[in-house]
Coordinates of C-alpha atoms and ligand atoms in Angstrom, one line a residue:
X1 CA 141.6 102.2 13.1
X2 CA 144.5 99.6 13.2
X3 CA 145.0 97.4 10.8
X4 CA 147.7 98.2 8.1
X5 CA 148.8 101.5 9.4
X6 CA 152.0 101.7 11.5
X7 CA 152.9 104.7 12.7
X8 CA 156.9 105.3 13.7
X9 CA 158.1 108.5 14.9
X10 CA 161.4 110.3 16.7
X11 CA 162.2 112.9 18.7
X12 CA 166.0 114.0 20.0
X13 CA 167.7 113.3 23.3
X14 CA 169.1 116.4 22.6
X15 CA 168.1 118.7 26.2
X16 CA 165.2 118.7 28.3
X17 CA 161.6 117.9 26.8
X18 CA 159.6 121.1 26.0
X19 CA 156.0 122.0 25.8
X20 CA 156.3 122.4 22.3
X21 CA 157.6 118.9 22.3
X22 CA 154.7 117.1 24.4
X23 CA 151.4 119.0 22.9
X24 CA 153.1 119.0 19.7
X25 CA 154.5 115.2 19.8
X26 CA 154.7 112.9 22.5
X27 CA 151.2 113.4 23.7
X28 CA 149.5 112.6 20.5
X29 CA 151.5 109.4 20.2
X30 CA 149.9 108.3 23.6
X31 CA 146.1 108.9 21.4
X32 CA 147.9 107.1 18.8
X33 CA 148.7 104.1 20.9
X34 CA 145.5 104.5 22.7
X35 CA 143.6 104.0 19.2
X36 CA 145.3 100.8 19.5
X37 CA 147.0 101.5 15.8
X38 CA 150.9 99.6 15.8
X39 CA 153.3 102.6 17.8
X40 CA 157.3 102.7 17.5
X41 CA 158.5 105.3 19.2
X42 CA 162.3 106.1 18.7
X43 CA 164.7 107.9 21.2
X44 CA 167.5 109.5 18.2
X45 CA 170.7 109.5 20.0
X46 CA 172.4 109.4 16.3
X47 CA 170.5 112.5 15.4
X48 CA 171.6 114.4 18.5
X49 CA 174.8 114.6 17.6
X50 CA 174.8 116.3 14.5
X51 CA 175.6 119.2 17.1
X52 CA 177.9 118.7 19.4
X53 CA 176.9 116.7 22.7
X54 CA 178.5 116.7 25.4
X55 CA 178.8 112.7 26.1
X56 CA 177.2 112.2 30.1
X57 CA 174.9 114.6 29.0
X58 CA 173.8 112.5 26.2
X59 CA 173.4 109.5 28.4
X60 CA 171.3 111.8 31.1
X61 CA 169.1 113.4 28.0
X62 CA 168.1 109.4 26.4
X63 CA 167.5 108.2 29.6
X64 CA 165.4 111.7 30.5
X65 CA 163.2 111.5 27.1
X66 CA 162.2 107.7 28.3
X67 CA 161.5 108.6 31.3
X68 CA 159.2 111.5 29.8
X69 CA 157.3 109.0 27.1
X70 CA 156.6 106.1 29.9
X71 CA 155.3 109.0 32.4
X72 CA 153.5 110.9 29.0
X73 CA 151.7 106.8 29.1
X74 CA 153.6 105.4 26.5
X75 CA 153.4 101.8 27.3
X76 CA 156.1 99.7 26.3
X77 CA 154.2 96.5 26.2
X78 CA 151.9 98.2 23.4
X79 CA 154.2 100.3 22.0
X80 CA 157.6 99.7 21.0
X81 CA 159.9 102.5 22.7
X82 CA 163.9 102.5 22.0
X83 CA 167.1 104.4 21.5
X84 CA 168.3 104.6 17.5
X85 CA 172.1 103.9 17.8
X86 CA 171.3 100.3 19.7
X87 CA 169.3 99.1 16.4
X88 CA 172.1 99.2 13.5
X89 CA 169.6 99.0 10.6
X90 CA 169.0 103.1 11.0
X91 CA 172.4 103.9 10.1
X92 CA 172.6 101.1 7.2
X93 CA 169.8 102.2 5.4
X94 CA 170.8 105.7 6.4
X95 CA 174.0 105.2 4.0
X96 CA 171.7 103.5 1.4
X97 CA 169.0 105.9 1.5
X98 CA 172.3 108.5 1.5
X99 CA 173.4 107.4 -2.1
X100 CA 169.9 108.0 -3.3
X101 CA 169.0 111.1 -2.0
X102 CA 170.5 114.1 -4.2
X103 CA 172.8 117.0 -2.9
X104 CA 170.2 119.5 -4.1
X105 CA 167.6 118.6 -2.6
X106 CA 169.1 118.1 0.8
X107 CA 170.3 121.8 0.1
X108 CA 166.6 123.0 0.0
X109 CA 166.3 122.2 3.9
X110 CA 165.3 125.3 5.8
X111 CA 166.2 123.1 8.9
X112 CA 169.8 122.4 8.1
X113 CA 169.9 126.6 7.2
X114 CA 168.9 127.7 10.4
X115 CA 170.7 125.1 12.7
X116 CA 174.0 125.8 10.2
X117 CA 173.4 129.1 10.6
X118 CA 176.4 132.1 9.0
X119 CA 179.2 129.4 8.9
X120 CA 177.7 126.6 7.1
X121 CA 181.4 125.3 6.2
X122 CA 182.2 124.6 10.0
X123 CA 178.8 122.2 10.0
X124 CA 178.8 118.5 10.6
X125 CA 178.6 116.3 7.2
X126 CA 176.3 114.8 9.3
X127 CA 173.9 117.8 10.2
X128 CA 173.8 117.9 6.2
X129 CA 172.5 114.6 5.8
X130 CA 170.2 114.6 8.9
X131 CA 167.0 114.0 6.8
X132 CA 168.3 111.0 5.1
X133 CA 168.6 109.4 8.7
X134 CA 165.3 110.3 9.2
X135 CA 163.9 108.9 6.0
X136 CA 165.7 105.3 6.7
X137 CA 164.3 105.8 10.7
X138 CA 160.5 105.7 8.7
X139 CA 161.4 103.4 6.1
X140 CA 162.8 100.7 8.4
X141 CA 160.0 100.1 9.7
X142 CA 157.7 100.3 6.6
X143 CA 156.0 102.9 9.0
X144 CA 153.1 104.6 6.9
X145 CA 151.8 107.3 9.1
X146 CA 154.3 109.8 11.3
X147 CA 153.1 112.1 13.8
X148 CA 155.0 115.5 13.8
X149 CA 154.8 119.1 14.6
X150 CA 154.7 121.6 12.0
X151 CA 158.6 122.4 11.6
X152 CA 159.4 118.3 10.0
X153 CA 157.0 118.6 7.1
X154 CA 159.6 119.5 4.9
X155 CA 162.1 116.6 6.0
X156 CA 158.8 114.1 5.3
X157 CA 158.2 115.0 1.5
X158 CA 161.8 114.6 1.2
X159 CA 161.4 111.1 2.9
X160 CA 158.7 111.0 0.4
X161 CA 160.8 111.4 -2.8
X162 CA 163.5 109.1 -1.6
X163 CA 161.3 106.5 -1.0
X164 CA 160.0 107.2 -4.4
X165 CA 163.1 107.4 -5.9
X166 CA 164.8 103.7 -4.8
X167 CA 161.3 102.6 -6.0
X168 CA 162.3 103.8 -9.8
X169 CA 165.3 103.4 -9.7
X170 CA 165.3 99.6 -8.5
X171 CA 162.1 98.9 -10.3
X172 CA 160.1 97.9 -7.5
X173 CA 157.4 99.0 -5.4
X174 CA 159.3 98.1 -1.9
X175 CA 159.2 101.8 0.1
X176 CA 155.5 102.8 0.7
X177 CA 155.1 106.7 1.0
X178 CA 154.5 107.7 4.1
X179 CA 151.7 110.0 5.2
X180 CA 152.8 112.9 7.4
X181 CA 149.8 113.7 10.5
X182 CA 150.1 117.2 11.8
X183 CA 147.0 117.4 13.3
X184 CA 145.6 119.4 16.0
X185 CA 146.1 122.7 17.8
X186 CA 149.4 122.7 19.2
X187 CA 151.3 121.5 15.6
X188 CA 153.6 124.5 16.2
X189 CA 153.6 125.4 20.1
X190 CA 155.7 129.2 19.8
X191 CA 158.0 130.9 22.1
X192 CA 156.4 132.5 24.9
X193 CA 158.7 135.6 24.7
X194 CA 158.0 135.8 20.6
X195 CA 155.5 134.7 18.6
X196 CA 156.9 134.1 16.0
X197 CA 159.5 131.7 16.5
X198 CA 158.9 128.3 17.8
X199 CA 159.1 127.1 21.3
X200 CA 162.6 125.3 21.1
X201 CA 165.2 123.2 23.8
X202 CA 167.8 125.4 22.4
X203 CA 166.6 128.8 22.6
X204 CA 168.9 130.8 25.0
X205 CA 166.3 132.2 26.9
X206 CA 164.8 129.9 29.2
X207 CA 161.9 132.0 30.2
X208 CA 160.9 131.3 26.1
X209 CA 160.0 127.8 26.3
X210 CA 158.3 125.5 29.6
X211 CA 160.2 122.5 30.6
X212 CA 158.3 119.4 31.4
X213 CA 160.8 119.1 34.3
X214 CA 160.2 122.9 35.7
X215 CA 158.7 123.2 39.1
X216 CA 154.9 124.7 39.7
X217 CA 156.3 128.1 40.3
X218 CA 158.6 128.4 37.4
X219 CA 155.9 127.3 35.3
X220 CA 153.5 129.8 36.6
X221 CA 156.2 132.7 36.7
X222 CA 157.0 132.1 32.7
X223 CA 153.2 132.4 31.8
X224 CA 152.5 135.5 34.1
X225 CA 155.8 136.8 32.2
X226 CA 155.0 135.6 28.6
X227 CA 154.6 138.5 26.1
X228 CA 151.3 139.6 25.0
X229 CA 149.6 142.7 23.9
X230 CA 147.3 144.8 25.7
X231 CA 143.9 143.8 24.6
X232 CA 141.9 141.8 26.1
X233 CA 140.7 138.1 24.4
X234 CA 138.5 138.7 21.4
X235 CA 135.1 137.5 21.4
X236 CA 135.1 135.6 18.9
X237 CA 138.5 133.7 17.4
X238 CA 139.4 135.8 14.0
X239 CA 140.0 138.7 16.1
X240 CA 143.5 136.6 17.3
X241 CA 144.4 136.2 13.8
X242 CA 147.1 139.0 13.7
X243 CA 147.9 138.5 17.5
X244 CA 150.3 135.6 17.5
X245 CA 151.4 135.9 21.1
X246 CA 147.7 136.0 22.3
X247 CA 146.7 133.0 19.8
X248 CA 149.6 130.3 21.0
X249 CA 148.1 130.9 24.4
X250 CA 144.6 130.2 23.4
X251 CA 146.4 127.1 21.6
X252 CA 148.0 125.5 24.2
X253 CA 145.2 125.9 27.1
X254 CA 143.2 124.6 24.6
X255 CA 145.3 121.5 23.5
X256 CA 146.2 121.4 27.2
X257 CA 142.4 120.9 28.4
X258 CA 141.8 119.0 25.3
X259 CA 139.5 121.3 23.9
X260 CA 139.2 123.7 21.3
X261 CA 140.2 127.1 20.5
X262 CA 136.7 128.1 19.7
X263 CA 135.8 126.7 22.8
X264 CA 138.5 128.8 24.7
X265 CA 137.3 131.9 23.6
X266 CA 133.4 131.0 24.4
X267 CA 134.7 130.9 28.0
X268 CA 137.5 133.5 28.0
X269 CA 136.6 135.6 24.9
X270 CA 136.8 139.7 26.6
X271 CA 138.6 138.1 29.4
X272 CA 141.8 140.6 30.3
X273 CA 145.1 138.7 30.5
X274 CA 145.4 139.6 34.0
X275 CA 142.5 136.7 34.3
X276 CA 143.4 134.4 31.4
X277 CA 147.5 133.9 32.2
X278 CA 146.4 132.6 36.0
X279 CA 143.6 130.3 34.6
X280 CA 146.6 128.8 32.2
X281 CA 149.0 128.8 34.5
X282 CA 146.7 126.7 37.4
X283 CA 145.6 124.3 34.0
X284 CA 149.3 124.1 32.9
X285 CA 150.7 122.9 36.5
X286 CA 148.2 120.6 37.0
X287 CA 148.6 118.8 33.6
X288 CA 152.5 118.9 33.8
X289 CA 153.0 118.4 37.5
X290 CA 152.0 114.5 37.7
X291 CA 154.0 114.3 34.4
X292 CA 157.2 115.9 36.1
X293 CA 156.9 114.0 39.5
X294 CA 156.8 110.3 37.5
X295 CA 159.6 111.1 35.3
X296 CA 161.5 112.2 38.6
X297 CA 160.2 108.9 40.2
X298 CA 161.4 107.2 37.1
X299 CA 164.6 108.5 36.7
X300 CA 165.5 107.4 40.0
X301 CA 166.1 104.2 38.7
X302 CA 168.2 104.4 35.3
X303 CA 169.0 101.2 34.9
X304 CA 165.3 99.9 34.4
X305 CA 164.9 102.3 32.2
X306 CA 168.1 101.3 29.9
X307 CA 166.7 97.7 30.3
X308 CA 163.4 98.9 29.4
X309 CA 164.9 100.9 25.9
X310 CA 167.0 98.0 25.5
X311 CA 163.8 95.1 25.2
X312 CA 162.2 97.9 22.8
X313 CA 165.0 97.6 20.7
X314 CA 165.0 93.9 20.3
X315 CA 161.6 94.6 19.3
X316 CA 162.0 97.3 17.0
X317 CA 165.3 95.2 15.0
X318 CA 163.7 92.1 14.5
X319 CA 161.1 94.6 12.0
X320 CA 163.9 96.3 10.9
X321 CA 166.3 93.6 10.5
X322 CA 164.4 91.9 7.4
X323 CA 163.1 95.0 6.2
X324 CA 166.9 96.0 5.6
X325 CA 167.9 92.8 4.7
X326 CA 166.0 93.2 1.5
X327 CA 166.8 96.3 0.6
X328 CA 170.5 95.0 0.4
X329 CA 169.2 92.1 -1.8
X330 CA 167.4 95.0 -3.8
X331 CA 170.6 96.6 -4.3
X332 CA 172.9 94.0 -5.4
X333 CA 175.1 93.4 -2.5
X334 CA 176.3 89.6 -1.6
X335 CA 175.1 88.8 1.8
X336 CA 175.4 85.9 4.3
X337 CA 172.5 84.2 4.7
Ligands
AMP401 P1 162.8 117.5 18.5 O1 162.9 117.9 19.9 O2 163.3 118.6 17.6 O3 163.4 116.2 18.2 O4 161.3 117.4 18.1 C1 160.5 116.3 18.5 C2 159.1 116.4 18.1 O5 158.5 117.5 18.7 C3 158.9 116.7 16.5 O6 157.8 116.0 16.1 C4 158.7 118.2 16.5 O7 158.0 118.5 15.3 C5 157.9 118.4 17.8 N1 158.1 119.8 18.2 C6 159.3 120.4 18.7 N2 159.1 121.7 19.0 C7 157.7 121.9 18.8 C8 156.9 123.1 19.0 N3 157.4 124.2 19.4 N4 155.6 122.9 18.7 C9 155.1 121.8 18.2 N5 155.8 120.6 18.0 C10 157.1 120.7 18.3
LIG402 N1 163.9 115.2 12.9 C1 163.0 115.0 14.0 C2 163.0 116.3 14.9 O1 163.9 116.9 15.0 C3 163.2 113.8 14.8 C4 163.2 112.6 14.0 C5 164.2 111.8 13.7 C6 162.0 112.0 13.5 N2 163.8 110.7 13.0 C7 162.5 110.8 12.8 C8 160.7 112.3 13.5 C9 161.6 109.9 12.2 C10 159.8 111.4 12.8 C11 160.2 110.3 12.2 O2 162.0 116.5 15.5

C-alpha cells in the first residue's frame, strides 16, 4: 500500500462522537494511517453549521472531535489532522465546485431531505449545497480514496460527477475521481432502540446511540436496554438476516473485537441475550473506556490541542494552496502571482 493513494476524509464537530462514528469512521482511519498510505483527516466546522450551532458549543465540539482522533491514535506527525474553516481553499473551491454542480442533482440528496425535513423553505442555502463543500474538501487535496460509513455514498458519486464535470467542461484531466471505501462490518452502526435507523449525534433519545464520552455504567445500561427480540442468536448467521436489532449487535461486538460476524456467532450462536448483552457490554467498556479517559486527559489542555489543529492546517494548505491555485488558472481568473 502507499504510494499514489491519498486518502482525505471529514467528520462534523457537530455533538459528541458516537459509536456509529468511531467503528464506522475514525477507527478505520487509524488502519488507514497504520498502513502507512498518506492520511488528512479534517475537523468540518463549515459543515456544522449548515444547522444552527450554538457558537461555545462549536468551539467545545472541534476541540472534542480532536481530542477523540489523537486518543482513537491518530498521530499528527503521520497524519495530517485540522479544522476546515482555518484552511480557506475549502470554501474557494466550494464556490467553484458550486457553479459546476447542477441544482438537480443537488435536489436528488436523500441527506439534505431528511435533515430539511417538512419545511424545506426555512433550510440553510447552505444545508442545500453541503455536498459541494464536501466535493472541494476531497478535491483539494487531490485525495483519491475516502473512508466513509454507509449514509455518504450518495454525496461521493456526486463528488464524482463534479469532478467529472470541471474535467469536460474545462477540457482537462485535473480532478481525479475519487474511490469511496466502505468497508467492513460496522459501515452502518444502527440505533440501539431501532434497527432501522442509524445510530446518530442528533437523535433525541440518548439511550439510541453510545457516546464515546459515556461512563462504564451508562454504556453498559444502554446495551442491557437496547431492543431486541426474543430469540436467542442463531446458529449460523442467515438466521439474523430479518432480525436487524439482533444483527447490529453481532456487528459491532464483532467490529469491536476486530473479528467477524461469522466468527461471533461460532462463539455466541444459541446464546440467549441475557448472555450476549453482558459479554458486549464488558467488550464495549473496555474498548471505549481508555478511549474516553485520554480524550478527558486531553481536553484538559485546549490550547495544545488548537495549536496541534492549527500546525495540521499549515500542513494541509500548503497541498491545498497550489491545488486551488490552479484551478483558478483553469478557470480564467487573473491572479497575483
Ligand atoms: P458525521 O458525524 O455525520 O460527520 O459522520 C462522520 C463519519 O462517521 C462519516 O464517515 C459517517 O459516514 C460515519 N458515521 C456516522 N454515523 C454512523 C453510523 N451510525 N454507522 C457508521 N458510520 C457512521
Ligand atoms: N458529510 C460528511 C458526514 O456528514 C462529513 C464530510 C465533510 C466528509 N467533508 C467530507 C467526509 C469529505 C468525507 C470527505 O459524515
Amino acid at each position: 500500500m502507499g504510494g499514489q493513494k491519498r486518502v482525505f476524509s471529514g467528520v462534523q464537530p457537530s455533538g459528541g462522537l458516537t459509536l456509529g462514528n468511531y467503528l464506522g469512521a475514525i477507527k478505520r482511519f487509524v488502519e488507514m494511517q497504520e498502513a502507512g498510505i498518506e492520511t488528512i483527516y479534517c475537523i468540518v466546522d463549515l459543515h456544522a453549521i449548515t444547522v444552527w450551532q450554538d457558537p461555545a458549543r462549536l468551539r467545545h465540539a472541534t476541540r472534542e472531535l480532536a481530542a477523540g482522533f489523537l486518543a482513537a491514535g491518530i498521530d499528527p506527525a503521520r497524519s495530517i489532522l485540522f479544522n476546515q474553516s482555518q484552511v480557506t481553499a475549502h470554501a474557494e473551491l466550494g464556490w467553484i465546485l458550486a457553479c459546476v454542480a447542477r441544482i438537480g442533482w443537488l435536489n436528488r440528496m436523500t441527506q439534505f431531505k431528511d435533515k430539511a425535513g417538512k419545511n424545506r423553505e426555512a433550510a440553510s442555502v447552505g444545508l442545500f449545497a453541503y455536498p459541494t463543500l464536501m466535493a472541494a474538501d476531497i478535491l483539494a487535496y487531490h485525495a483519491t480514496h475516502v473512508p466513509v460509513g454507509e449514509d455518504q455514498k450518495q454525496h461521493l458519486e456526486l463528488t464524482r460527477d463534479i469532478a467529472i464535470k470541471f474535467n469536460t467542461d474545462y477540457g482537462v484531466d485535473f480532478f481525479p475521481v475519487v474511490e469511496p471505501v466502505i468497508e467492513g462490518v460496522a459501515t452502518r452502526v444502527m440505533s440501539l432502540r431501532d434497527g432501522t435507523k442509524k445510530m446518530s449525534k442528533s437523535d433525541p433519545s440518548d439511550m439510541s446511540r453510545i457516546n464515546l464520552m459515556d461512563d462504564a455504567d451508562t454504556i453498559a445500561k444502554k446495551i442491557r436496554k437496547a431492543r431486541t427480540d426474543p430469540e436467542p442468536l442463531p446458529g449460523a448467521l442467515d438466521g439474523l438476516k430479518d432480525r436487524a436489532e439482533a444483527r447490529n449487535l453481532v456487528n459491532i461486538y464483532a467490529a469491536l473485537a476486530d473479528t467477524t460476524p461469522e466468527a461471533v456467532i461460532a462463539d455466541y450462536g444459541g446464546a440467549a441475550f441475557s448472555t450476549f448483552k453482558p459479554a458486549l457490554a464488558d467488550l464495549a467498556v473496555a474498548r471505549l473506556e481508555p478511549l474516553s479517559a485520554e480524550m478527558a486527559r486531553l481536553m484538559a489542555d485546549p490550547a495544545e490541542i488548537d495549536r496541534i489543529i492549527a500546525a495540521g492546517a499549515e500542513k494541509a494548505a500548503a497541498i491545498a494552496d497550489p491545488i486551488l491555485n490552479r484551478t483558478f488558472d483553469i478557470v480564467g481568473m487573473i491572479r497575483a502571482r
